[in-house]
Coordinates of N, CA and C in Angstrom, one line a residue:
Chain A
S1 N -19.1 -39.1 111.1 CA -19.4 -39.4 109.7 C -20.5 -40.4 109.6
Q2 N -21.4 -40.2 108.8 CA -22.6 -41.1 108.7 C -22.3 -42.1 107.6
Q3 N -22.2 -43.4 107.9 CA -21.9 -44.4 107.0 C -23.2 -44.9 106.3
G4 N -24.2 -45.3 107.0 CA -25.4 -45.7 106.4 C -26.4 -44.6 106.3
E5 N -27.0 -44.4 105.2 CA -28.1 -43.4 105.0 C -29.3 -44.0 104.4
E6 N -30.4 -43.9 105.2 CA -31.7 -44.5 104.7 C -32.5 -43.6 103.8
D7 N -33.2 -44.2 103.0 CA -34.1 -43.5 102.0 C -35.3 -44.4 101.8
P8 N -36.6 -43.8 101.9 CA -36.8 -42.4 102.2 C -36.7 -42.1 103.7
Q9 N -36.8 -40.8 104.1 CA -36.8 -40.5 105.5 C -38.1 -40.9 106.1
A10 N -39.2 -40.8 105.4 CA -40.5 -41.2 105.9 C -41.3 -41.9 104.8
L11 N -42.1 -42.8 105.2 CA -42.9 -43.5 104.2 C -44.3 -43.8 104.9
S12 N -45.4 -43.6 104.1 CA -46.7 -43.8 104.6 C -47.4 -44.7 103.6
I13 N -47.9 -45.9 104.0 CA -48.6 -46.8 103.1 C -49.9 -47.3 103.8
Q14 N -50.7 -48.0 103.0 CA -51.9 -48.7 103.5 C -51.5 -50.1 104.0
E15 N -52.3 -50.5 105.0 CA -52.1 -51.9 105.4 C -52.3 -52.8 104.2
G16 N -51.4 -53.9 104.2 CA -51.5 -54.8 103.1 C -50.5 -54.5 102.0
E17 N -50.1 -53.3 101.9 CA -49.1 -52.9 100.9 C -47.7 -53.4 101.3
N18 N -46.8 -53.4 100.3 CA -45.4 -53.7 100.7 C -44.7 -52.4 101.0
A19 N -43.7 -52.4 101.9 CA -42.9 -51.2 102.2 C -41.4 -51.6 101.9
T20 N -40.8 -50.7 101.1 CA -39.4 -50.8 100.8 C -38.6 -49.7 101.3
M21 N -37.5 -50.0 102.0 CA -36.6 -49.0 102.6 C -35.2 -49.3 102.1
N22 N -34.5 -48.2 101.8 CA -33.1 -48.4 101.2 C -32.1 -47.8 102.1
C23 N -30.9 -48.4 102.0 CA -29.8 -47.9 102.8 C -28.5 -47.9 101.9
S24 N -27.9 -46.7 101.9 CA -26.6 -46.6 101.1 C -25.5 -46.3 102.1
Y25 N -24.3 -46.8 101.7 CA -23.1 -46.6 102.6 C -21.9 -46.3 101.7
K26 N -20.8 -45.9 102.4 CA -19.7 -45.3 101.6 C -18.5 -46.2 101.5
T27 N -18.2 -47.0 102.5 CA -17.0 -47.8 102.4 C -17.3 -49.3 102.5
S28 N -16.3 -50.1 102.3 CA -16.5 -51.6 102.4 C -17.0 -52.0 103.8
I29 N -17.7 -53.0 103.9 CA -18.3 -53.4 105.2 C -18.1 -54.9 105.4
N30 N -18.2 -55.3 106.6 CA -18.2 -56.8 107.0 C -19.7 -57.3 107.0
N31 N -20.6 -56.5 107.5 CA -22.0 -56.9 107.5 C -22.8 -55.6 107.6
L32 N -24.1 -55.8 107.3 CA -25.1 -54.7 107.4 C -26.3 -55.3 108.2
Q33 N -26.7 -54.5 109.1 CA -27.8 -54.9 110.0 C -29.0 -54.0 109.9
W34 N -30.2 -54.5 110.0 CA -31.4 -53.7 110.1 C -32.0 -53.9 111.5
Y35 N -32.5 -52.7 112.0 CA -33.1 -52.7 113.3 C -34.5 -51.9 113.2
R36 N -35.3 -52.2 114.1 CA -36.6 -51.5 114.2 C -36.7 -50.9 115.6
Q37 N -37.4 -49.7 115.6 CA -37.6 -49.0 116.8 C -39.0 -48.5 116.9
N38 N -39.7 -49.0 117.9 CA -41.0 -48.4 118.2 C -40.9 -47.1 118.9
S39 N -41.8 -46.3 118.8 CA -41.7 -44.9 119.4 C -41.3 -44.9 120.8
G40 N -40.2 -44.2 121.2 CA -39.8 -44.1 122.5 C -39.1 -45.3 123.2
R41 N -38.8 -46.3 122.3 CA -38.3 -47.6 122.9 C -36.9 -47.8 122.3
G42 N -36.3 -48.9 122.8 CA -35.0 -49.3 122.3 C -35.1 -49.9 120.9
L43 N -33.9 -50.2 120.3 CA -33.9 -50.8 118.9 C -34.0 -52.3 119.1
V44 N -34.6 -52.9 118.1 CA -34.7 -54.4 118.1 C -34.1 -54.9 116.8
H45 N -33.2 -55.8 116.9 CA -32.5 -56.4 115.7 C -33.5 -57.2 114.8
L46 N -33.4 -56.9 113.5 CA -34.3 -57.7 112.6 C -33.4 -58.7 111.8
I47 N -32.5 -58.2 111.1 CA -31.7 -59.1 110.2 C -30.3 -58.6 110.1
L48 N -29.3 -59.5 110.0 CA -27.9 -59.2 109.7 C -27.6 -59.9 108.4
I49 N -27.0 -59.2 107.5 CA -26.6 -59.8 106.2 C -25.1 -59.5 106.0
R50 N -24.3 -60.6 105.7 CA -22.9 -60.4 105.6 C -22.5 -60.0 104.2
S51 N -21.3 -59.5 104.1 CA -20.9 -58.9 102.8 C -20.8 -59.9 101.7
N52 N -20.7 -61.2 102.0 CA -20.7 -62.2 100.9 C -22.1 -62.8 100.7
E53 N -23.1 -62.3 101.3 CA -24.5 -62.7 101.0 C -25.2 -61.6 100.2
R54 N -26.2 -62.1 99.4 CA -26.9 -61.2 98.6 C -28.4 -60.9 99.0
E55 N -28.9 -61.9 99.7 CA -30.3 -61.8 100.1 C -30.6 -62.7 101.3
K56 N -31.4 -62.2 102.2 CA -31.9 -63.0 103.4 C -33.3 -62.7 103.6
H57 N -34.0 -63.7 104.2 CA -35.4 -63.6 104.5 C -35.6 -63.9 106.0
S58 N -36.6 -63.3 106.5 CA -37.1 -63.6 107.9 C -38.5 -63.3 107.9
G59 N -39.4 -64.3 107.9 CA -40.8 -64.0 107.9 C -41.3 -63.2 106.7
R60 N -41.9 -62.0 107.1 CA -42.3 -61.1 106.0 C -41.2 -60.1 105.6
L61 N -40.0 -60.3 106.1 CA -38.9 -59.4 105.8 C -38.0 -60.0 104.8
R62 N -37.6 -59.2 103.8 CA -36.6 -59.6 102.9 C -35.5 -58.5 102.8
V63 N -34.3 -58.9 102.9 CA -33.2 -57.9 102.9 C -32.3 -58.3 101.7
T64 N -31.9 -57.3 100.9 CA -30.9 -57.5 99.8 C -29.7 -56.7 100.1
L65 N -28.6 -57.1 99.6 CA -27.3 -56.4 99.7 C -26.6 -56.4 98.4
D66 N -26.2 -55.2 97.9 CA -25.5 -55.1 96.7 C -24.2 -54.4 97.0
T67 N -23.1 -55.1 97.2 CA -21.9 -54.5 97.6 C -21.2 -53.7 96.5
S68 N -21.6 -54.0 95.2 CA -21.0 -53.2 94.1 C -21.6 -51.8 94.1
K69 N -22.9 -51.7 94.5 CA -23.5 -50.4 94.6 C -23.5 -49.8 96.0
K70 N -22.9 -50.6 96.9 CA -22.9 -50.1 98.3 C -24.3 -49.7 98.8
S71 N -25.2 -50.7 98.6 CA -26.6 -50.4 99.1 C -27.3 -51.7 99.5
S72 N -28.3 -51.5 100.3 CA -29.1 -52.5 100.8 C -30.6 -52.1 100.8
S73 N -31.5 -53.0 100.7 CA -32.9 -52.7 100.9 C -33.6 -53.6 101.8
L74 N -34.6 -53.1 102.5 CA -35.4 -53.9 103.4 C -36.8 -53.8 102.9
L75 N -37.4 -55.0 102.6 CA -38.8 -55.1 102.1 C -39.6 -55.7 103.2
I76 N -40.7 -55.1 103.5 CA -41.7 -55.7 104.4 C -42.9 -56.0 103.6
T77 N -43.3 -57.2 103.4 CA -44.4 -57.6 102.6 C -45.7 -57.6 103.5
A78 N -46.8 -57.3 102.8 CA -48.1 -57.4 103.4 C -48.1 -56.6 104.8
S79 N -47.8 -55.4 104.7 CA -47.6 -54.6 106.0 C -48.8 -54.6 106.8
R80 N -48.6 -54.4 108.1 CA -49.6 -54.3 109.1 C -49.5 -53.0 109.9
A81 N -50.5 -52.6 110.5 CA -50.4 -51.3 111.3 C -49.4 -51.5 112.4
A82 N -49.2 -52.7 112.9 CA -48.2 -52.9 113.9 C -46.7 -52.8 113.4
D83 N -46.6 -52.7 112.1 CA -45.2 -52.5 111.5 C -44.8 -51.0 111.6
T84 N -45.7 -50.1 112.0 CA -45.4 -48.7 112.2 C -44.3 -48.6 113.2
A85 N -43.2 -48.0 112.7 CA -42.0 -47.9 113.5 C -40.9 -47.1 112.7
S86 N -39.8 -46.9 113.3 CA -38.6 -46.4 112.6 C -37.7 -47.6 112.3
Y87 N -37.1 -47.6 111.1 CA -36.2 -48.7 110.7 C -34.8 -48.1 110.4
F88 N -33.8 -48.7 111.0 CA -32.4 -48.2 110.9 C -31.6 -49.3 110.3
C89 N -30.7 -48.9 109.4 CA -29.6 -49.8 109.0 C -28.3 -49.4 109.7
A90 N -27.5 -50.4 109.9 CA -26.2 -50.2 110.6 C -25.2 -51.0 109.8
T91 N -24.0 -50.3 109.6 CA -23.0 -51.0 108.9 C -21.8 -51.3 109.8
A92 N -21.2 -52.5 109.7 CA -20.1 -52.9 110.6 C -18.9 -53.1 109.7
R93 N -17.8 -52.5 110.1 CA -16.6 -52.7 109.4 C -15.4 -52.9 110.3
N94 N -14.4 -53.6 109.9 CA -13.3 -53.9 110.8 C -12.2 -52.9 110.4
T95 N -11.9 -52.0 111.3 CA -10.9 -51.0 111.1 C -9.8 -51.1 112.1
G96 N -9.4 -52.4 112.4 CA -8.5 -52.6 113.5 C -9.2 -52.8 114.8
G97 N -10.5 -53.1 114.6 CA -11.4 -53.2 115.7 C -12.8 -52.9 115.0
F98 N -13.8 -53.6 115.4 CA -15.0 -53.4 114.7 C -15.7 -52.1 115.0
K99 N -16.3 -51.4 114.0 CA -17.0 -50.2 114.3 C -18.4 -50.4 113.6
T100 N -19.4 -50.1 114.3 CA -20.8 -50.2 113.7 C -21.4 -48.8 113.7
I101 N -21.9 -48.3 112.6 CA -22.4 -47.0 112.5 C -23.9 -47.1 112.0
F102 N -24.7 -46.4 112.7 CA -26.2 -46.4 112.4 C -26.5 -45.2 111.5
G103 N -27.5 -45.4 110.7 CA -28.1 -44.3 109.9 C -29.1 -43.6 110.7
A104 N -29.7 -42.6 110.1 CA -30.7 -41.7 110.7 C -32.1 -42.4 110.7
G105 N -32.3 -43.4 109.9 CA -33.6 -44.1 110.0 C -34.6 -43.7 109.0
T106 N -35.6 -44.6 108.7 CA -36.8 -44.3 107.9 C -38.0 -44.5 108.8
R107 N -38.8 -43.5 108.9 CA -40.1 -43.6 109.7 C -41.2 -44.2 108.8
L108 N -41.7 -45.4 109.2 CA -42.7 -46.0 108.4 C -44.0 -45.9 109.2
F109 N -45.1 -45.4 108.4 CA -46.4 -45.4 109.0 C -47.3 -46.2 108.2
V110 N -48.0 -47.2 108.8 CA -48.9 -48.1 108.1 C -50.3 -47.8 108.5
K111 N -51.1 -47.3 107.6 CA -52.5 -46.9 107.9 C -53.4 -48.1 107.8
A112 N -54.2 -48.3 108.9 CA -55.2 -49.4 108.9 C -56.4 -49.1 108.0
Chain B
D1 N -33.4 -65.4 125.8 CA -33.4 -64.1 125.2 C -32.4 -63.2 126.0
V2 N -31.7 -62.4 125.2 CA -30.8 -61.4 125.8 C -31.7 -60.3 126.4
K3 N -31.3 -59.9 127.6 CA -32.0 -58.8 128.3 C -31.1 -57.8 128.7
V4 N -31.3 -56.6 128.2 CA -30.6 -55.4 128.6 C -31.5 -54.4 129.3
T5 N -31.1 -54.1 130.5 CA -32.0 -53.2 131.3 C -31.2 -51.9 131.6
Q6 N -32.0 -50.8 131.7 CA -31.5 -49.5 132.0 C -32.2 -49.1 133.3
S7 N -31.4 -48.3 134.1 CA -31.9 -48.1 135.4 C -33.2 -47.2 135.5
S8 N -33.3 -46.3 134.5 CA -34.5 -45.4 134.5 C -35.0 -45.2 133.1
R9 N -36.3 -45.1 133.0 CA -36.9 -44.8 131.7 C -36.9 -43.3 131.4
Y10 N -37.2 -42.5 132.5 CA -37.2 -41.1 132.4 C -36.4 -40.5 133.6
L11 N -35.8 -39.4 133.3 CA -34.9 -38.8 134.3 C -34.9 -37.3 134.1
V12 N -35.1 -36.5 135.2 CA -35.1 -35.0 135.1 C -34.0 -34.6 136.0
K13 N -33.0 -33.8 135.5 CA -31.9 -33.3 136.3 C -31.7 -31.8 136.1
R14 N -31.0 -31.2 137.0 CA -30.7 -29.8 136.9 C -29.3 -29.6 136.3
T15 N -29.1 -28.5 135.6 CA -27.8 -28.2 135.1 C -26.8 -28.2 136.2
G16 N -25.6 -28.9 135.9 CA -24.5 -29.0 136.9 C -24.6 -30.2 137.8
E17 N -25.7 -30.9 137.8 CA -25.8 -32.1 138.6 C -24.9 -33.3 137.9
K18 N -24.5 -34.2 138.8 CA -23.8 -35.4 138.3 C -24.9 -36.4 138.1
V19 N -24.8 -37.1 136.9 CA -25.9 -38.0 136.5 C -25.3 -39.4 136.2
F20 N -25.9 -40.4 136.8 CA -25.4 -41.8 136.5 C -26.5 -42.5 135.8
L21 N -26.2 -43.1 134.6 CA -27.1 -44.0 133.9 C -26.5 -45.4 133.9
E22 N -27.3 -46.3 134.4 CA -26.8 -47.7 134.6 C -27.4 -48.6 133.5
C23 N -26.6 -49.6 133.1 CA -27.0 -50.5 132.1 C -26.5 -51.9 132.5
V24 N -27.4 -52.9 132.5 CA -27.0 -54.3 132.9 C -27.5 -55.2 131.8
Q25 N -26.6 -56.1 131.4 CA -27.0 -57.2 130.4 C -26.8 -58.5 131.1
D26 N -27.6 -59.5 130.7 CA -27.6 -60.8 131.4 C -27.0 -61.9 130.5
M27 N -26.4 -61.6 129.4 CA -25.9 -62.7 128.5 C -24.4 -62.8 128.4
D28 N -23.7 -62.3 129.3 CA -22.3 -62.5 129.4 C -21.6 -61.9 128.1
H29 N -22.1 -60.8 127.6 CA -21.6 -60.2 126.4 C -20.3 -59.5 126.7
E30 N -19.3 -59.5 125.8 CA -18.1 -58.8 126.0 C -18.2 -57.3 125.7
N31 N -19.0 -57.0 124.7 CA -19.1 -55.6 124.3 C -20.3 -54.9 124.8
M32 N -20.1 -53.7 125.3 CA -21.2 -52.8 125.7 C -21.0 -51.4 125.1
F33 N -22.2 -50.8 124.9 CA -22.2 -49.5 124.2 C -23.1 -48.5 124.8
W34 N -22.8 -47.2 124.7 CA -23.7 -46.2 125.1 C -23.8 -45.3 123.9
Y35 N -25.1 -45.0 123.5 CA -25.5 -44.1 122.4 C -26.4 -43.0 122.9
R36 N -26.4 -41.9 122.2 CA -27.5 -41.0 122.4 C -28.2 -40.8 121.1
Q37 N -29.5 -40.6 121.2 CA -30.3 -40.5 120.0 C -31.1 -39.2 120.0
D38 N -30.9 -38.4 119.0 CA -31.5 -37.1 118.8 C -32.2 -37.1 117.5
P39 N -33.4 -36.4 117.4 CA -34.2 -36.4 116.2 C -33.3 -35.9 115.0
G40 N -33.4 -36.7 113.9 CA -32.7 -36.4 112.7 C -31.2 -36.7 112.7
L41 N -30.7 -37.1 113.8 CA -29.3 -37.4 113.9 C -29.0 -38.9 114.0
G42 N -30.0 -39.7 114.2 CA -29.8 -41.1 114.4 C -29.1 -41.4 115.7
L43 N -28.4 -42.6 115.8 CA -27.7 -43.0 117.0 C -26.2 -42.5 116.9
R44 N -25.7 -41.9 117.9 CA -24.3 -41.5 117.9 C -23.7 -42.2 119.1
L45 N -22.5 -42.8 118.8 CA -21.8 -43.6 119.8 C -21.0 -42.6 120.8
I46 N -21.3 -42.8 122.1 CA -20.6 -42.0 123.1 C -19.3 -42.7 123.5
Y47 N -19.5 -43.9 124.1 CA -18.4 -44.8 124.5 C -18.8 -46.2 124.3
F48 N -17.8 -47.1 124.2 CA -18.0 -48.5 124.2 C -16.9 -49.2 125.0
S49 N -17.2 -50.4 125.4 CA -16.3 -51.2 126.2 C -16.2 -52.6 125.6
Y50 N -15.1 -53.2 125.4 CA -15.0 -54.5 124.9 C -14.5 -55.5 126.0
D51 N -14.3 -55.0 127.2 CA -14.0 -55.9 128.3 C -14.1 -55.2 129.6
V52 N -14.1 -55.9 130.7 CA -14.1 -55.3 132.0 C -12.9 -54.3 132.2
K53 N -13.2 -53.1 132.7 CA -12.3 -52.1 132.9 C -11.7 -51.4 131.7
M54 N -12.1 -51.9 130.5 CA -11.7 -51.3 129.2 C -12.7 -50.4 128.7
K55 N -12.3 -49.3 128.1 CA -13.3 -48.4 127.5 C -12.6 -47.7 126.3
E56 N -13.4 -47.3 125.3 CA -13.0 -46.6 124.2 C -13.9 -45.5 123.9
K57 N -13.4 -44.4 123.5 CA -14.2 -43.3 123.1 C -14.9 -43.5 121.8
G58 N -16.1 -43.1 121.7 CA -16.9 -43.2 120.5 C -16.8 -41.8 119.7
D59 N -17.8 -41.5 119.1 CA -17.8 -40.3 118.2 C -18.0 -39.0 119.0
I60 N -18.7 -39.1 120.1 CA -19.1 -37.8 120.9 C -18.9 -38.0 122.4
P61 N -17.6 -38.3 122.8 CA -17.4 -38.6 124.2 C -17.3 -37.3 125.2
E62 N -17.3 -36.2 124.6 CA -17.1 -35.0 125.4 C -18.2 -34.8 126.4
G63 N -17.9 -34.5 127.6 CA -18.9 -34.3 128.6 C -19.4 -35.6 129.3
Y64 N -18.9 -36.7 128.9 CA -19.3 -38.0 129.4 C -18.1 -38.8 129.9
S65 N -18.3 -39.7 130.8 CA -17.3 -40.7 131.2 C -18.1 -42.0 131.4
V66 N -17.4 -43.1 131.5 CA -18.0 -44.4 131.7 C -17.2 -45.3 132.7
S67 N -17.9 -46.3 133.1 CA -17.3 -47.2 134.1 C -17.7 -48.6 133.8
R68 N -16.8 -49.6 133.8 CA -17.2 -51.0 133.6 C -16.4 -51.8 134.6
E69 N -16.9 -51.9 135.8 CA -16.2 -52.7 136.9 C -16.6 -54.1 136.8
K70 N -17.7 -54.4 136.3 CA -18.2 -55.8 136.2 C -18.6 -56.1 134.7
K71 N -18.5 -57.3 134.2 CA -18.8 -57.6 132.9 C -20.2 -57.2 132.5
E72 N -21.2 -57.4 133.4 CA -22.6 -57.2 133.0 C -23.0 -55.8 133.2
R73 N -22.2 -54.9 133.7 CA -22.7 -53.5 134.0 C -21.8 -52.5 133.4
F74 N -22.5 -51.5 132.7 CA -21.8 -50.4 132.0 C -22.5 -49.2 132.4
S75 N -21.8 -48.3 133.0 CA -22.4 -47.0 133.5 C -21.9 -45.8 132.7
L76 N -22.8 -45.0 132.4 CA -22.5 -43.7 131.8 C -22.7 -42.6 132.8
I77 N -21.7 -41.7 132.8 CA -21.7 -40.6 133.8 C -21.6 -39.3 133.1
L78 N -22.5 -38.4 133.5 CA -22.4 -37.0 133.1 C -21.9 -36.3 134.3
E79 N -20.7 -35.8 134.2 CA -20.0 -35.2 135.4 C -20.7 -33.9 135.8
S80 N -21.2 -33.1 134.8 CA -21.8 -31.9 135.2 C -22.9 -31.7 134.0
A81 N -24.1 -32.1 134.3 CA -25.1 -32.1 133.2 C -25.3 -30.7 132.6
S82 N -25.5 -30.7 131.3 CA -25.8 -29.4 130.7 C -27.1 -29.6 129.8
T83 N -27.7 -28.5 129.5 CA -29.0 -28.7 128.7 C -28.8 -29.3 127.4
N84 N -27.7 -29.2 126.8 CA -27.5 -29.8 125.5 C -27.2 -31.4 125.6
Q85 N -27.3 -31.9 126.8 CA -27.2 -33.3 127.0 C -28.6 -33.9 127.2
T86 N -29.6 -33.1 127.1 CA -31.0 -33.6 127.0 C -31.2 -34.5 125.8
S87 N -31.5 -35.7 126.0 CA -31.5 -36.7 124.9 C -32.1 -38.0 125.3
M88 N -32.2 -38.9 124.4 CA -32.6 -40.3 124.7 C -31.2 -41.0 124.7
Y89 N -31.0 -41.8 125.8 CA -29.7 -42.5 125.9 C -30.0 -44.0 125.8
L90 N -29.3 -44.7 124.9 CA -29.5 -46.1 124.7 C -28.3 -46.9 125.0
C91 N -28.5 -48.0 125.7 CA -27.4 -48.9 126.0 C -27.6 -50.1 125.2
A92 N -26.5 -50.8 124.7 CA -26.6 -52.0 124.0 C -25.4 -52.9 124.3
S93 N -25.6 -54.2 124.0 CA -24.5 -55.1 124.2 C -24.4 -56.1 123.0
S94 N -23.2 -56.6 122.8 CA -23.1 -57.6 121.7 C -22.0 -58.6 122.2
L95 N -22.2 -59.9 121.6 CA -21.2 -60.9 122.0 C -19.9 -60.7 121.4
N96 N -19.9 -60.4 120.0 CA -18.7 -60.1 119.3 C -18.8 -58.8 118.6
G97 N -17.6 -58.2 118.4 CA -17.5 -56.9 117.7 C -18.2 -56.9 116.4
G98 N -18.9 -55.9 116.0 CA -19.5 -55.8 114.7 C -20.7 -56.7 114.5
E99 N -21.1 -57.4 115.5 CA -22.3 -58.3 115.4 C -23.5 -57.7 115.9
T100 N -24.6 -58.4 116.0 CA -25.9 -58.0 116.4 C -25.8 -57.3 117.8
Q101 N -26.4 -56.1 117.9 CA -26.4 -55.4 119.2 C -27.8 -55.6 119.8
Y102 N -27.9 -55.8 121.1 CA -29.1 -55.9 121.8 C -29.3 -54.6 122.7
F103 N -30.4 -54.0 122.5 CA -30.6 -52.7 123.1 C -31.5 -52.7 124.4
G104 N -31.2 -51.8 125.3 CA -32.1 -51.6 126.4 C -33.3 -50.7 125.9
P105 N -34.2 -50.4 126.8 CA -35.4 -49.7 126.5 C -35.1 -48.2 126.3
G106 N -34.0 -47.7 126.8 CA -33.7 -46.3 126.7 C -34.0 -45.5 127.9
T107 N -33.2 -44.4 128.1 CA -33.5 -43.5 129.2 C -33.7 -42.1 128.6
R108 N -34.8 -41.5 128.8 CA -35.0 -40.2 128.3 C -34.6 -39.2 129.3
L109 N -33.6 -38.5 129.1 CA -33.0 -37.5 130.1 C -33.4 -36.1 129.7
L110 N -33.9 -35.4 130.7 CA -34.2 -34.0 130.5 C -33.3 -33.2 131.5
V111 N -32.5 -32.3 131.0 CA -31.7 -31.4 131.9 C -32.2 -30.0 131.8
L112 N -32.6 -29.5 133.0 CA -33.2 -28.2 133.1 C -32.2 -27.2 133.5

């Protein structure tokens, strides 16, 4: 069962523009994580936001979490060609042991 | 920085062969995970381990087994490789359940 679902599946923007990716999930969570994956590589953790937090920032990244709507967004400001990658959200919930489920990802292409 | 290494970046095996994928982490993490990643399906959890000699099935354990004899090492075993096991395999570790996962670079396995 897929908990986190990203939207859009793919996004193409010009360098300098902002990129927004969304993640929706179905059940209550303890935290939500965003990861980045360059082509053919492993995932790299970007930000973790807990269920009692609404917004977090890290450099050019801004993550919001709306637990009432069961959704999160990742905003990359002033995008660069080097931001081209796939971005995944992952939800973690405690079901008598923690379980983390990854979505299928958003492919971002930033044109120079 | 946490480092997770995987024994091979690329691997080509024949149907029926026994395949070992090794993963080593250097940060004394309790939890280790094996995922496979296929286009459009995101990451699917095969097995995870929360302690030495402990293992738990993930969402798609069929055709796989694992071994964790030492805290830093988590091995994935394909007892008899089949073509439908051609995939990207990703290992990850985390300090605590449901928290940030640190990924290895991945092993791209081709079964002929």
